[in-house]
mmCIF file of C-alpha atoms in Angstrom:
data_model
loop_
_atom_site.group_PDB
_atom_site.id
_atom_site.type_symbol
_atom_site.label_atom_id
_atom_site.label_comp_id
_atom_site.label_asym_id
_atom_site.label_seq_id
_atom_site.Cartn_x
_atom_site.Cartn_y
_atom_site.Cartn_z
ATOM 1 C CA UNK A 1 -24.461 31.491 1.206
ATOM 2 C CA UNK A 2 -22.479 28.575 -0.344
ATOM 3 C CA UNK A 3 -21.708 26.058 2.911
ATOM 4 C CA UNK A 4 -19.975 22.735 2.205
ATOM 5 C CA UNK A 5 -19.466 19.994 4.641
ATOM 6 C CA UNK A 6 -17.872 16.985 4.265
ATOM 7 C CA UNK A 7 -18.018 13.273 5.999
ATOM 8 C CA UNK A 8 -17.123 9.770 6.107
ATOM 9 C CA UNK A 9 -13.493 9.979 7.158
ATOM 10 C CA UNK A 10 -11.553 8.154 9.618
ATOM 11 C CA UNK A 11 -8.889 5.168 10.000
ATOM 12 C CA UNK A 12 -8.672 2.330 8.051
ATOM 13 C CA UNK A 13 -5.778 0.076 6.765
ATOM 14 C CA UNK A 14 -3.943 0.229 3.677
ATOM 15 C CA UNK A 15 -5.839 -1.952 1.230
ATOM 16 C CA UNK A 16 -9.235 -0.999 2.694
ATOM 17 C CA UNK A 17 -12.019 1.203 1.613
ATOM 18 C CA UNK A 18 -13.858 4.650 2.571
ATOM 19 C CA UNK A 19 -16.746 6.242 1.538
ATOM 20 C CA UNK A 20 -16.358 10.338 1.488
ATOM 21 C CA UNK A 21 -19.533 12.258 1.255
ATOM 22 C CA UNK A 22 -20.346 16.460 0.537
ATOM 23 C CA UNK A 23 -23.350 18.124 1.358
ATOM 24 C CA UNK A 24 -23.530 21.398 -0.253
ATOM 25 C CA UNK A 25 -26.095 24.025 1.010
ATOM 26 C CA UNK A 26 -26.646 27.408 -1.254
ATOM 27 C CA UNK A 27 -25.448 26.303 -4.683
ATOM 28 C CA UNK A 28 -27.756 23.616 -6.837
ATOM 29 C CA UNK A 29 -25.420 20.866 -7.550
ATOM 30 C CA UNK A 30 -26.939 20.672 -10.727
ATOM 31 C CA UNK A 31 -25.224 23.339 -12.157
ATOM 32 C CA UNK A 32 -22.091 23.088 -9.790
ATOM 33 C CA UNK A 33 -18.550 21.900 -10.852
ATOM 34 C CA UNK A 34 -17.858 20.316 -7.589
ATOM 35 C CA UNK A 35 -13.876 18.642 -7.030
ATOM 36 C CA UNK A 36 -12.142 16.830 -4.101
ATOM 37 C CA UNK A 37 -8.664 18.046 -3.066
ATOM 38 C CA UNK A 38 -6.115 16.682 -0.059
ATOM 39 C CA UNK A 39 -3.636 17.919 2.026
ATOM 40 C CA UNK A 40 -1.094 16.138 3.928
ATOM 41 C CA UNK A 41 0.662 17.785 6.829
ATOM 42 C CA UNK A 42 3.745 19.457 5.346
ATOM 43 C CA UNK A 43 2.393 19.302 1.832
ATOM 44 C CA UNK A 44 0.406 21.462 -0.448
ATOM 45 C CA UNK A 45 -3.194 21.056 -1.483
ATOM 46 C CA UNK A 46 -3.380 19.208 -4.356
ATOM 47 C CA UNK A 47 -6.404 17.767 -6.477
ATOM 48 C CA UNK A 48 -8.039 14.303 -6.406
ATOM 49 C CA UNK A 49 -11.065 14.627 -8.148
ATOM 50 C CA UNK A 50 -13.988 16.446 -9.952
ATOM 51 C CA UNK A 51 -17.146 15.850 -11.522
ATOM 52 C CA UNK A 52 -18.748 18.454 -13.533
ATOM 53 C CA UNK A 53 -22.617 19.567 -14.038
ATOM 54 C CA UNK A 54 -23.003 17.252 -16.520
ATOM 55 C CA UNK A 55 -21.533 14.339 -14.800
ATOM 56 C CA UNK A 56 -18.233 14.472 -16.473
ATOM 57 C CA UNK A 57 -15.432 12.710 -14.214
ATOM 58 C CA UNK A 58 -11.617 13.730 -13.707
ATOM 59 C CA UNK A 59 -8.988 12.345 -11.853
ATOM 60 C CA UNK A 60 -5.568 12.543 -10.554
ATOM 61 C CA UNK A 61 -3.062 9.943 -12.000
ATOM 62 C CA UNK A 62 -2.167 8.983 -8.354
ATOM 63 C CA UNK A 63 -5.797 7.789 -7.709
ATOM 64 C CA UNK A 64 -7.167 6.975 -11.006
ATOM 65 C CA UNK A 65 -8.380 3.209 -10.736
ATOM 66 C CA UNK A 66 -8.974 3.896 -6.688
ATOM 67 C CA UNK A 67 -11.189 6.357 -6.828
ATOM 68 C CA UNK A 68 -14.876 7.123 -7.834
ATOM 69 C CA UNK A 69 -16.313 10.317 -7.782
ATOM 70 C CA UNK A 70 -20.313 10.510 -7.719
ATOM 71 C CA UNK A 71 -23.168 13.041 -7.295
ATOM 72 C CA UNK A 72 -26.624 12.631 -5.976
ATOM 73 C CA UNK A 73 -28.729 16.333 -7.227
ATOM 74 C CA UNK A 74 -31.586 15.471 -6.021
ATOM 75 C CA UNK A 75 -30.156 14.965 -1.856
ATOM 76 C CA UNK A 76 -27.223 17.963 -3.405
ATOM 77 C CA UNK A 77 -24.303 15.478 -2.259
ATOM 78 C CA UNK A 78 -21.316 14.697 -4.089
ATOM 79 C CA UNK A 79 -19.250 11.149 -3.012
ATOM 80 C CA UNK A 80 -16.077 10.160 -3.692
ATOM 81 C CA UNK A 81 -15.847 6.095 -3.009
ATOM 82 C CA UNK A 82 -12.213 5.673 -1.899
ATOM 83 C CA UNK A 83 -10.459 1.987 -2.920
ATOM 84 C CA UNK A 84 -7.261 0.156 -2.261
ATOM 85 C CA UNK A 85 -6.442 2.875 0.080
ATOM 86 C CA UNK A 86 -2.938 3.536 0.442
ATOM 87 C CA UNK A 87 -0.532 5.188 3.603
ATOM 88 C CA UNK A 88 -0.052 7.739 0.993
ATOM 89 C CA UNK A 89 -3.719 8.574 1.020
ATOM 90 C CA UNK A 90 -3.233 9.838 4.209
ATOM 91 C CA UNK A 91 -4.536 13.560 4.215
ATOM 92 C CA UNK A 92 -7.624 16.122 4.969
ATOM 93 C CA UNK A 93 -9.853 15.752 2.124
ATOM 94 C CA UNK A 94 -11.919 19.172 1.340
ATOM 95 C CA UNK A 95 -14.759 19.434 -1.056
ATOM 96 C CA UNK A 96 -15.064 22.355 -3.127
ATOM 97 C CA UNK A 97 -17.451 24.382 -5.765
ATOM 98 C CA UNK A 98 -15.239 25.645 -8.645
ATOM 99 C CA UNK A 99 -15.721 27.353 -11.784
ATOM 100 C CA UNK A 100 -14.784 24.569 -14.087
ATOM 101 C CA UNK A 101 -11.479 26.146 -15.069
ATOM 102 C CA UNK A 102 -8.574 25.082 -13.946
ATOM 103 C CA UNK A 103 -9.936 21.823 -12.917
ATOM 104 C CA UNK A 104 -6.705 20.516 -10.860
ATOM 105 C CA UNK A 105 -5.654 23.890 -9.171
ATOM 106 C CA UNK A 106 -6.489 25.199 -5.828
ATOM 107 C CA UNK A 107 -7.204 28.783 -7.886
ATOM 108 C CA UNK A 108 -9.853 26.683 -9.894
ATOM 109 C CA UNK A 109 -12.185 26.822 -6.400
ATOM 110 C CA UNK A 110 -14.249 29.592 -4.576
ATOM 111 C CA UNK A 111 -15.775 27.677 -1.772
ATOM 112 C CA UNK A 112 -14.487 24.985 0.678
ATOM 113 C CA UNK A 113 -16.005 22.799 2.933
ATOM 114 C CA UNK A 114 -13.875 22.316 6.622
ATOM 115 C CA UNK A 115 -12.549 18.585 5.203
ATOM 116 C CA UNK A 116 -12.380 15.735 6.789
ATOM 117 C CA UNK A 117 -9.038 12.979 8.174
ATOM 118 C CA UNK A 118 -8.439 10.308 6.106
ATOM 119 C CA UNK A 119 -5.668 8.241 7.829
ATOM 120 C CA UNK A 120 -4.700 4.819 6.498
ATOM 121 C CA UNK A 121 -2.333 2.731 8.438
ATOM 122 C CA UNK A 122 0.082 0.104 6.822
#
């Protein structure tokens, strides 16, 4: 069974930093396509970032230069160093497996971690 769980949110202020971290459980990371989505109250999910099996990096335009996505296969953890954080940031961040399809779409994902708050204050 494919179990995600994420960690490392909290409160910071705008400008500061955050380290978000994924255990997955049930799926090598090896030869997962693993992505980080957010969701702010009132809003849809929408994609941050992805990395794929072979280490290949995507990002949204609205984090690009803020953001760095990572994996660890051997410990089967994915992070997603957080920079310049912004009140906008503010949001649950999820982890998820996809299929490496549909790389910035909610549909592109079959499993979900439980997220975790990211709040920044200004």
């Amino acid at each position: 069974q494919v179990r995600l769980v994420e960690s490392g949110g909290g409160l910071v202020q705008a400008g500061g930093s955050l380290r978000l971290s994924c255990a997955l459980s049930g799926r090598t990371l090896s030869t997962a396509f693993m992505g980080w989505f957010r969701q702010a109250p009132g809003k849809e999910r929408e994609f941050v970032s992805a990395i794929s099996w072979t280490g290949r990096t995507y990002y949204a335009d609205s984090v690009k230069g803020r953001c760095a996505i990572s994996k660890d296969n051997a410990k089967n953890m994915v992070n997603l160093q957080m920079y310049n954080l912004k009140p906008e940031d503010t949001a649950v961040y999820y982890c998820a497996v996809g299929r490496g399809s549909d790389i910035g779409e909610v549909k592109g994902y079959d499993y979900w971690g439980q997220g975790t708050q990211v709040t920044v204050s200004s």
